[in-house]
Amino acid sequence: MMYRETKKKEFLNQARHIAKYILNHPNLPQDLIPYWDFDKDKIEPSSNMYAKKDLRDVSAAALYASALLELAQYTAGKESMLYLTKAETILTNLSKAPYKAEYGKNGGYLLKHSVGAIPLNSEIDVPLTYADYYYVEALIRYKRLLEGSAIIQEIAK
């Protein structure tokens, strides 16, 4: 988003570095729905967080999917296809069990299993508004991409 708004290459390069870090992290599960902490293996068994170290965070996954779709628009070739393919995988996995809620369940939220802050004992394995927001944003961006439209709708200034 910073690159979109400024057109400064350093922001695009930083986004690419972040994407590379996330997509190549050894603790990123095969389904691309991350654990709440990439450093979960460093949590000591004596920690009060240890029992929760394997929780997934769909809010992070939804954000990643949306961001990767945007990043794919500012890159080319294999790099762009990588971002698109990974976003598709995330969206596919978020759109089914165990992450997507059954209709009429989950208090009206679309997604289950988000994590806010385990160290603060806050929002642990719950639905979160911002998870649904980024999920819907990613789905809209993906739909626009499939239709051949710009995924980012510019606001008239």
Short mmCIF file of N, CA and C in Angstrom, two decimals:
data_model
loop_
_atom_site.label_atom_id
_atom_site.label_comp_id
_atom_site.label_asym_id
_atom_site.label_seq_id
_atom_site.Cartn_x
_atom_site.Cartn_y
_atom_site.Cartn_z
N MET A 1 0.83 -1.17 0.00
CA MET A 1 0.00 0.00 0.00
C MET A 1 0.88 1.25 0.00
N MET A 2 1.97 1.20 0.74
CA MET A 2 2.88 2.35 0.75
C MET A 2 3.44 2.60 -0.64
N TYR A 3 3.78 1.52 -1.35
CA TYR A 3 4.28 1.70 -2.72
C TYR A 3 3.19 2.28 -3.61
N ARG A 4 1.99 1.76 -3.49
CA ARG A 4 0.87 2.25 -4.30
C ARG A 4 0.68 3.75 -4.12
N GLU A 5 0.76 4.20 -2.88
CA GLU A 5 0.49 5.61 -2.58
C GLU A 5 1.66 6.54 -2.90
N THR A 6 2.89 6.03 -2.86
CA THR A 6 4.06 6.90 -3.04
C THR A 6 4.84 6.64 -4.33
N LYS A 7 4.71 5.42 -4.85
CA LYS A 7 5.51 4.96 -6.00
C LYS A 7 7.01 4.92 -5.70
N LYS A 8 7.38 4.90 -4.43
CA LYS A 8 8.78 4.82 -4.05
C LYS A 8 9.21 3.36 -4.04
N LYS A 9 10.25 3.07 -4.80
CA LYS A 9 10.72 1.69 -4.96
C LYS A 9 11.15 1.04 -3.65
N GLU A 10 11.63 1.84 -2.69
CA GLU A 10 12.05 1.23 -1.43
C GLU A 10 10.88 0.58 -0.70
N PHE A 11 9.68 1.10 -0.89
CA PHE A 11 8.52 0.47 -0.26
C PHE A 11 8.14 -0.83 -0.98
N LEU A 12 8.27 -0.84 -2.29
CA LEU A 12 8.02 -2.08 -3.04
C LEU A 12 9.06 -3.13 -2.66
N ASN A 13 10.32 -2.73 -2.57
CA ASN A 13 11.36 -3.68 -2.19
C ASN A 13 11.15 -4.22 -0.78
N GLN A 14 10.72 -3.37 0.14
CA GLN A 14 10.44 -3.84 1.50
C GLN A 14 9.29 -4.83 1.51
N ALA A 15 8.25 -4.57 0.73
CA ALA A 15 7.11 -5.50 0.64
C ALA A 15 7.57 -6.84 0.09
N ARG A 16 8.44 -6.82 -0.89
CA ARG A 16 8.97 -8.07 -1.45
C ARG A 16 9.77 -8.84 -0.40
N HIS A 17 10.56 -8.13 0.40
CA HIS A 17 11.35 -8.78 1.46
C HIS A 17 10.43 -9.40 2.51
N ILE A 18 9.37 -8.70 2.87
CA ILE A 18 8.42 -9.24 3.84
C ILE A 18 7.74 -10.49 3.29
N ALA A 19 7.31 -10.43 2.02
CA ALA A 19 6.67 -11.59 1.40
C ALA A 19 7.64 -12.78 1.36
N LYS A 20 8.88 -12.52 1.00
CA LYS A 20 9.88 -13.60 0.96
C LYS A 20 10.07 -14.21 2.34
N TYR A 21 10.16 -13.36 3.37
CA TYR A 21 10.32 -13.84 4.74
C TYR A 21 9.15 -14.75 5.13
N ILE A 22 7.94 -14.29 4.88
CA ILE A 22 6.76 -15.06 5.27
C ILE A 22 6.68 -16.37 4.49
N LEU A 23 6.78 -16.28 3.17
CA LEU A 23 6.55 -17.45 2.32
C LEU A 23 7.65 -18.50 2.43
N ASN A 24 8.83 -18.09 2.89
CA ASN A 24 9.94 -19.03 3.02
C ASN A 24 10.25 -19.42 4.46
N HIS A 25 9.42 -18.95 5.39
CA HIS A 25 9.70 -19.25 6.78
C HIS A 25 9.51 -20.74 7.05
N PRO A 26 10.46 -21.36 7.74
CA PRO A 26 10.36 -22.81 8.00
C PRO A 26 9.15 -23.20 8.85
N ASN A 27 8.58 -22.26 9.61
CA ASN A 27 7.42 -22.59 10.44
C ASN A 27 6.09 -22.24 9.78
N LEU A 28 6.11 -21.88 8.50
CA LEU A 28 4.85 -21.64 7.81
C LEU A 28 4.28 -22.99 7.40
N PRO A 29 3.09 -23.32 7.88
CA PRO A 29 2.50 -24.62 7.54
C PRO A 29 2.21 -24.75 6.04
N GLN A 30 2.08 -25.96 5.59
CA GLN A 30 1.85 -26.24 4.17
C GLN A 30 0.58 -25.58 3.65
N ASP A 31 -0.43 -25.45 4.49
CA ASP A 31 -1.68 -24.82 4.04
C ASP A 31 -1.60 -23.29 4.04
N LEU A 32 -0.47 -22.74 4.46
CA LEU A 32 -0.17 -21.30 4.46
C LEU A 32 -0.99 -20.49 5.46
N ILE A 33 -1.65 -21.15 6.39
CA ILE A 33 -2.34 -20.46 7.47
C ILE A 33 -1.36 -20.49 8.64
N PRO A 34 -0.76 -19.33 8.96
CA PRO A 34 0.36 -19.33 9.90
C PRO A 34 -0.03 -19.63 11.34
N TYR A 35 0.97 -20.09 12.07
CA TYR A 35 0.83 -20.16 13.52
C TYR A 35 0.80 -18.74 14.05
N TRP A 36 0.31 -18.54 15.24
CA TRP A 36 0.20 -17.19 15.79
C TRP A 36 1.57 -16.55 15.98
N ASP A 37 2.62 -17.36 16.02
CA ASP A 37 3.97 -16.84 16.20
C ASP A 37 4.93 -17.68 15.36
N PHE A 38 5.65 -17.04 14.45
CA PHE A 38 6.61 -17.77 13.64
C PHE A 38 7.73 -18.39 14.48
N ASP A 39 7.96 -17.86 15.65
CA ASP A 39 9.00 -18.38 16.53
C ASP A 39 8.45 -19.33 17.58
N LYS A 40 7.38 -20.03 17.24
CA LYS A 40 6.72 -20.92 18.20
C LYS A 40 7.67 -21.99 18.76
N ASP A 41 8.67 -22.37 17.98
CA ASP A 41 9.61 -23.40 18.43
C ASP A 41 10.54 -22.91 19.54
N LYS A 42 10.57 -21.59 19.73
CA LYS A 42 11.43 -21.02 20.77
C LYS A 42 10.70 -20.83 22.10
N ILE A 43 9.42 -21.16 22.13
CA ILE A 43 8.65 -21.01 23.36
C ILE A 43 9.03 -22.15 24.30
N GLU A 44 9.45 -21.80 25.47
CA GLU A 44 9.89 -22.78 26.45
C GLU A 44 8.70 -23.58 26.99
N PRO A 45 8.87 -24.87 27.22
CA PRO A 45 7.78 -25.68 27.79
C PRO A 45 7.26 -25.14 29.12
N SER A 46 8.08 -24.41 29.84
CA SER A 46 7.64 -23.85 31.13
C SER A 46 6.78 -22.59 30.96
N SER A 47 6.72 -22.06 29.75
CA SER A 47 5.96 -20.83 29.50
C SER A 47 4.46 -21.09 29.54
N ASN A 48 3.70 -20.09 30.00
CA ASN A 48 2.24 -20.23 30.00
C ASN A 48 1.68 -20.18 28.57
N MET A 49 2.51 -19.86 27.59
CA MET A 49 2.08 -19.83 26.19
C MET A 49 2.31 -21.16 25.48
N TYR A 50 3.06 -22.04 26.10
CA TYR A 50 3.47 -23.28 25.44
C TYR A 50 2.28 -24.11 24.95
N ALA A 51 1.25 -24.24 25.75
CA ALA A 51 0.08 -25.06 25.37
C ALA A 51 -0.66 -24.47 24.18
N LYS A 52 -0.44 -23.20 23.89
CA LYS A 52 -1.14 -22.53 22.80
C LYS A 52 -0.23 -22.28 21.59
N LYS A 53 0.98 -22.81 21.61
CA LYS A 53 1.96 -22.48 20.57
C LYS A 53 1.56 -22.93 19.17
N ASP A 54 0.68 -23.92 19.06
CA ASP A 54 0.30 -24.44 17.74
C ASP A 54 -1.00 -23.84 17.21
N LEU A 55 -1.53 -22.84 17.87
CA LEU A 55 -2.74 -22.19 17.36
C LEU A 55 -2.44 -21.48 16.05
N ARG A 56 -3.39 -21.52 15.14
CA ARG A 56 -3.26 -20.81 13.86
C ARG A 56 -3.84 -19.42 13.99
N ASP A 57 -3.47 -18.55 13.07
CA ASP A 57 -3.98 -17.18 13.08
C ASP A 57 -4.53 -16.83 11.70
N VAL A 58 -5.84 -17.04 11.54
CA VAL A 58 -6.46 -16.76 10.23
C VAL A 58 -6.48 -15.27 9.91
N SER A 59 -6.44 -14.41 10.93
CA SER A 59 -6.40 -12.98 10.63
C SER A 59 -5.12 -12.63 9.88
N ALA A 60 -4.01 -13.20 10.27
CA ALA A 60 -2.75 -12.98 9.56
C ALA A 60 -2.83 -13.56 8.15
N ALA A 61 -3.39 -14.74 8.01
CA ALA A 61 -3.50 -15.36 6.69
C ALA A 61 -4.35 -14.52 5.75
N ALA A 62 -5.47 -14.01 6.24
CA ALA A 62 -6.35 -13.18 5.40
C ALA A 62 -5.63 -11.92 4.95
N LEU A 63 -4.90 -11.30 5.86
CA LEU A 63 -4.12 -10.12 5.52
C LEU A 63 -3.05 -10.48 4.48
N TYR A 64 -2.36 -11.59 4.68
CA TYR A 64 -1.33 -12.02 3.71
C TYR A 64 -1.93 -12.19 2.32
N ALA A 65 -3.09 -12.85 2.24
CA ALA A 65 -3.71 -13.10 0.94
C ALA A 65 -4.01 -11.79 0.23
N SER A 66 -4.59 -10.85 0.94
CA SER A 66 -4.92 -9.56 0.33
C SER A 66 -3.66 -8.82 -0.10
N ALA A 67 -2.66 -8.80 0.75
CA ALA A 67 -1.41 -8.12 0.44
C ALA A 67 -0.67 -8.77 -0.74
N LEU A 68 -0.66 -10.10 -0.78
CA LEU A 68 0.01 -10.79 -1.89
C LEU A 68 -0.67 -10.51 -3.22
N LEU A 69 -1.99 -10.40 -3.21
CA LEU A 69 -2.70 -10.06 -4.45
C LEU A 69 -2.30 -8.67 -4.93
N GLU A 70 -2.19 -7.74 -4.01
CA GLU A 70 -1.76 -6.40 -4.41
C GLU A 70 -0.31 -6.41 -4.88
N LEU A 71 0.55 -7.09 -4.16
CA LEU A 71 1.95 -7.16 -4.53
C LEU A 71 2.14 -7.81 -5.90
N ALA A 72 1.32 -8.77 -6.22
CA ALA A 72 1.39 -9.42 -7.55
C ALA A 72 1.17 -8.42 -8.67
N GLN A 73 0.42 -7.37 -8.40
CA GLN A 73 0.14 -6.36 -9.42
C GLN A 73 1.33 -5.46 -9.70
N TYR A 74 2.29 -5.40 -8.76
CA TYR A 74 3.44 -4.50 -8.91
C TYR A 74 4.71 -5.24 -9.27
N THR A 75 4.59 -6.54 -9.52
CA THR A 75 5.73 -7.36 -9.91
C THR A 75 5.37 -8.06 -11.22
N ALA A 76 6.31 -8.82 -11.75
CA ALA A 76 6.07 -9.45 -13.06
C ALA A 76 6.57 -10.89 -13.07
N GLY A 77 6.17 -11.61 -14.09
CA GLY A 77 6.68 -12.95 -14.35
C GLY A 77 6.46 -13.93 -13.22
N LYS A 78 7.52 -14.71 -12.96
CA LYS A 78 7.44 -15.77 -11.94
C LYS A 78 7.17 -15.22 -10.56
N GLU A 79 7.72 -14.05 -10.26
CA GLU A 79 7.50 -13.46 -8.94
C GLU A 79 6.02 -13.13 -8.75
N SER A 80 5.43 -12.49 -9.73
CA SER A 80 4.01 -12.15 -9.66
C SER A 80 3.15 -13.41 -9.55
N MET A 81 3.46 -14.41 -10.32
CA MET A 81 2.70 -15.67 -10.28
C MET A 81 2.84 -16.36 -8.93
N LEU A 82 4.02 -16.28 -8.34
CA LEU A 82 4.21 -16.86 -7.01
C LEU A 82 3.26 -16.22 -6.01
N TYR A 83 3.20 -14.89 -6.00
CA TYR A 83 2.32 -14.20 -5.06
C TYR A 83 0.86 -14.55 -5.33
N LEU A 84 0.49 -14.60 -6.58
CA LEU A 84 -0.88 -14.93 -6.94
C LEU A 84 -1.23 -16.36 -6.51
N THR A 85 -0.35 -17.29 -6.78
CA THR A 85 -0.59 -18.69 -6.43
C THR A 85 -0.69 -18.88 -4.91
N LYS A 86 0.17 -18.22 -4.18
CA LYS A 86 0.13 -18.34 -2.72
C LYS A 86 -1.15 -17.71 -2.17
N ALA A 87 -1.56 -16.57 -2.72
CA ALA A 87 -2.82 -15.94 -2.28
C ALA A 87 -4.00 -16.86 -2.57
N GLU A 88 -4.00 -17.50 -3.73
CA GLU A 88 -5.07 -18.45 -4.07
C GLU A 88 -5.11 -19.60 -3.07
N THR A 89 -3.95 -20.12 -2.72
CA THR A 89 -3.88 -21.23 -1.76
C THR A 89 -4.45 -20.80 -0.40
N ILE A 90 -4.07 -19.62 0.04
CA ILE A 90 -4.58 -19.13 1.32
C ILE A 90 -6.09 -18.97 1.27
N LEU A 91 -6.60 -18.33 0.21
CA LEU A 91 -8.04 -18.12 0.09
C LEU A 91 -8.80 -19.44 0.02
N THR A 92 -8.27 -20.39 -0.71
CA THR A 92 -8.90 -21.71 -0.79
C THR A 92 -8.99 -22.35 0.58
N ASN A 93 -7.91 -22.28 1.34
CA ASN A 93 -7.89 -22.91 2.66
C ASN A 93 -8.73 -22.17 3.68
N LEU A 94 -8.77 -20.85 3.59
CA LEU A 94 -9.63 -20.08 4.50
C LEU A 94 -11.11 -20.33 4.21
N SER A 95 -11.40 -20.74 3.00
CA SER A 95 -12.80 -20.90 2.58
C SER A 95 -13.40 -22.26 2.88
N LYS A 96 -12.73 -23.01 3.74
CA LYS A 96 -13.26 -24.33 4.13
C LYS A 96 -12.86 -24.63 5.57
N ALA A 97 -13.41 -25.71 6.08
CA ALA A 97 -13.08 -26.15 7.44
C ALA A 97 -11.58 -26.46 7.51
N PRO A 98 -10.98 -26.18 8.61
CA PRO A 98 -11.54 -25.77 9.89
C PRO A 98 -11.60 -24.25 10.09
N TYR A 99 -11.26 -23.48 9.06
CA TYR A 99 -11.13 -22.04 9.25
C TYR A 99 -12.42 -21.25 8.98
N LYS A 100 -13.20 -21.69 8.03
CA LYS A 100 -14.43 -20.96 7.70
C LYS A 100 -15.57 -21.50 8.57
N ALA A 101 -16.32 -20.57 9.10
CA ALA A 101 -17.44 -20.95 9.96
C ALA A 101 -18.61 -21.45 9.13
N GLU A 102 -19.40 -22.32 9.70
CA GLU A 102 -20.64 -22.74 9.06
C GLU A 102 -21.62 -21.57 9.08
N TYR A 103 -22.45 -21.52 8.06
CA TYR A 103 -23.44 -20.45 7.96
C TYR A 103 -24.32 -20.43 9.21
N GLY A 104 -24.48 -19.24 9.77
CA GLY A 104 -25.33 -19.08 10.95
C GLY A 104 -24.64 -19.41 12.27
N LYS A 105 -23.39 -19.79 12.21
CA LYS A 105 -22.64 -20.13 13.43
C LYS A 105 -21.57 -19.06 13.66
N ASN A 106 -20.84 -19.18 14.72
CA ASN A 106 -19.68 -18.34 14.99
C ASN A 106 -20.04 -16.87 15.21
N GLY A 107 -21.25 -16.62 15.72
CA GLY A 107 -21.66 -15.26 16.02
C GLY A 107 -21.78 -14.35 14.81
N GLY A 108 -21.94 -14.94 13.64
CA GLY A 108 -22.05 -14.16 12.42
C GLY A 108 -20.73 -13.87 11.73
N TYR A 109 -19.62 -14.24 12.34
CA TYR A 109 -18.32 -14.06 11.72
C TYR A 109 -18.11 -15.11 10.64
N LEU A 110 -17.30 -14.78 9.64
CA LEU A 110 -17.01 -15.71 8.55
C LEU A 110 -15.91 -16.70 8.92
N LEU A 111 -14.89 -16.20 9.60
CA LEU A 111 -13.71 -17.01 9.90
C LEU A 111 -13.58 -17.31 11.39
N LYS A 112 -12.99 -18.45 11.66
CA LYS A 112 -12.69 -18.87 13.03
C LYS A 112 -11.17 -18.92 13.19
N HIS A 113 -10.73 -18.99 14.41
CA HIS A 113 -9.33 -19.28 14.75
C HIS A 113 -8.35 -18.14 14.49
N SER A 114 -8.70 -16.96 14.96
CA SER A 114 -7.74 -15.85 14.94
C SER A 114 -7.11 -15.72 16.31
N VAL A 115 -5.96 -15.07 16.33
CA VAL A 115 -5.25 -14.83 17.58
C VAL A 115 -4.81 -13.38 17.61
N GLY A 116 -5.17 -12.71 18.69
CA GLY A 116 -4.74 -11.32 18.87
C GLY A 116 -3.38 -11.27 19.54
N ALA A 117 -3.32 -11.61 20.82
CA ALA A 117 -2.06 -11.52 21.57
C ALA A 117 -2.06 -12.52 22.72
N ILE A 118 -1.47 -13.66 22.49
CA ILE A 118 -1.39 -14.66 23.54
C ILE A 118 -0.61 -14.16 24.76
N PRO A 119 0.52 -13.46 24.58
CA PRO A 119 1.24 -12.98 25.77
C PRO A 119 0.39 -12.06 26.65
N LEU A 120 -0.59 -11.38 26.06
CA LEU A 120 -1.47 -10.50 26.82
C LEU A 120 -2.77 -11.19 27.21
N ASN A 121 -2.88 -12.47 26.88
CA ASN A 121 -4.09 -13.25 27.13
C ASN A 121 -5.33 -12.56 26.52
N SER A 122 -5.16 -12.12 25.28
CA SER A 122 -6.21 -11.36 24.60
C SER A 122 -6.52 -11.96 23.23
N GLU A 123 -7.79 -12.15 22.96
CA GLU A 123 -8.26 -12.62 21.65
C GLU A 123 -7.55 -13.90 21.21
N ILE A 124 -7.78 -14.95 21.96
CA ILE A 124 -7.10 -16.22 21.71
C ILE A 124 -8.06 -17.22 21.09
N ASP A 125 -7.78 -17.61 19.85
CA ASP A 125 -8.56 -18.59 19.10
C ASP A 125 -10.03 -18.18 19.03
N VAL A 126 -10.24 -16.98 18.50
CA VAL A 126 -11.58 -16.39 18.40
C VAL A 126 -11.79 -15.82 16.99
N PRO A 127 -13.04 -15.51 16.65
CA PRO A 127 -13.26 -14.76 15.42
C PRO A 127 -12.93 -13.29 15.66
N LEU A 128 -12.39 -12.64 14.65
CA LEU A 128 -12.04 -11.22 14.77
C LEU A 128 -12.58 -10.45 13.56
N THR A 129 -13.06 -9.26 13.82
CA THR A 129 -13.60 -8.42 12.75
C THR A 129 -12.59 -8.19 11.65
N TYR A 130 -11.35 -7.90 12.03
CA TYR A 130 -10.36 -7.60 11.00
C TYR A 130 -9.96 -8.83 10.18
N ALA A 131 -10.12 -10.01 10.72
CA ALA A 131 -9.88 -11.22 9.92
C ALA A 131 -10.91 -11.29 8.80
N ASP A 132 -12.17 -11.10 9.16
CA ASP A 132 -13.23 -11.10 8.14
C ASP A 132 -13.02 -9.97 7.13
N TYR A 133 -12.62 -8.79 7.61
CA TYR A 133 -12.38 -7.66 6.71
C TYR A 133 -11.35 -8.01 5.64
N TYR A 134 -10.18 -8.48 6.05
CA TYR A 134 -9.13 -8.78 5.08
C TYR A 134 -9.49 -9.97 4.20
N TYR A 135 -10.25 -10.91 4.74
CA TYR A 135 -10.72 -12.04 3.93
C TYR A 135 -11.64 -11.54 2.81
N VAL A 136 -12.61 -10.72 3.15
CA VAL A 136 -13.53 -10.18 2.14
C VAL A 136 -12.77 -9.29 1.16
N GLU A 137 -11.85 -8.47 1.67
CA GLU A 137 -11.04 -7.63 0.79
C GLU A 137 -10.28 -8.49 -0.21
N ALA A 138 -9.66 -9.57 0.26
CA ALA A 138 -8.91 -10.46 -0.62
C ALA A 138 -9.83 -11.13 -1.64
N LEU A 139 -11.01 -11.55 -1.21
CA LEU A 139 -11.95 -12.17 -2.15
C LEU A 139 -12.39 -11.19 -3.23
N ILE A 140 -12.64 -9.95 -2.85
CA ILE A 140 -13.02 -8.92 -3.84
C ILE A 140 -11.87 -8.66 -4.79
N ARG A 141 -10.67 -8.55 -4.27
CA ARG A 141 -9.49 -8.33 -5.13
C ARG A 141 -9.31 -9.51 -6.09
N TYR A 142 -9.47 -10.71 -5.59
CA TYR A 142 -9.31 -11.90 -6.43
C TYR A 142 -10.38 -11.94 -7.52
N LYS A 143 -11.61 -11.63 -7.17
CA LYS A 143 -12.70 -11.60 -8.15
C LYS A 143 -12.39 -10.57 -9.25
N ARG A 144 -11.95 -9.39 -8.85
CA ARG A 144 -11.61 -8.35 -9.83
C ARG A 144 -10.48 -8.81 -10.74
N LEU A 145 -9.51 -9.48 -10.16
CA LEU A 145 -8.39 -10.00 -10.94
C LEU A 145 -8.87 -11.00 -11.98
N LEU A 146 -9.75 -11.91 -11.58
CA LEU A 146 -10.29 -12.90 -12.50
C LEU A 146 -11.12 -12.27 -13.61
N GLU A 147 -11.75 -11.14 -13.30
CA GLU A 147 -12.55 -10.43 -14.28
C GLU A 147 -11.72 -9.52 -15.19
N GLY A 148 -10.43 -9.41 -14.88
CA GLY A 148 -9.56 -8.55 -15.67
C GLY A 148 -9.63 -7.09 -15.28
N SER A 149 -10.20 -6.81 -14.12
CA SER A 149 -10.31 -5.44 -13.63
C SER A 149 -9.12 -5.12 -12.72
N ALA A 150 -8.94 -3.83 -12.48
CA ALA A 150 -7.92 -3.43 -11.51
C ALA A 150 -8.38 -3.88 -10.12
N ILE A 151 -7.48 -4.49 -9.37
CA ILE A 151 -7.90 -4.99 -8.05
C ILE A 151 -8.01 -3.87 -7.04
N ILE A 152 -7.35 -2.78 -7.29
CA ILE A 152 -7.41 -1.62 -6.41
C ILE A 152 -8.24 -0.55 -7.13
N GLN A 153 -9.32 -0.17 -6.52
CA GLN A 153 -10.17 0.87 -7.09
C GLN A 153 -9.67 2.21 -6.58
N GLU A 154 -9.15 3.01 -7.49
CA GLU A 154 -8.63 4.33 -7.12
C GLU A 154 -9.78 5.25 -6.72
N ILE A 155 -9.56 5.98 -5.68
CA ILE A 155 -10.54 6.96 -5.21
C ILE A 155 -10.21 8.30 -5.85
N ALA A 156 -11.21 8.91 -6.42
CA ALA A 156 -10.99 10.22 -7.04
C ALA A 156 -10.57 11.22 -5.97
N LYS A 157 -9.53 11.98 -6.27
CA LYS A 157 -9.02 12.94 -5.28
C LYS A 157 -9.45 14.34 -5.66
#
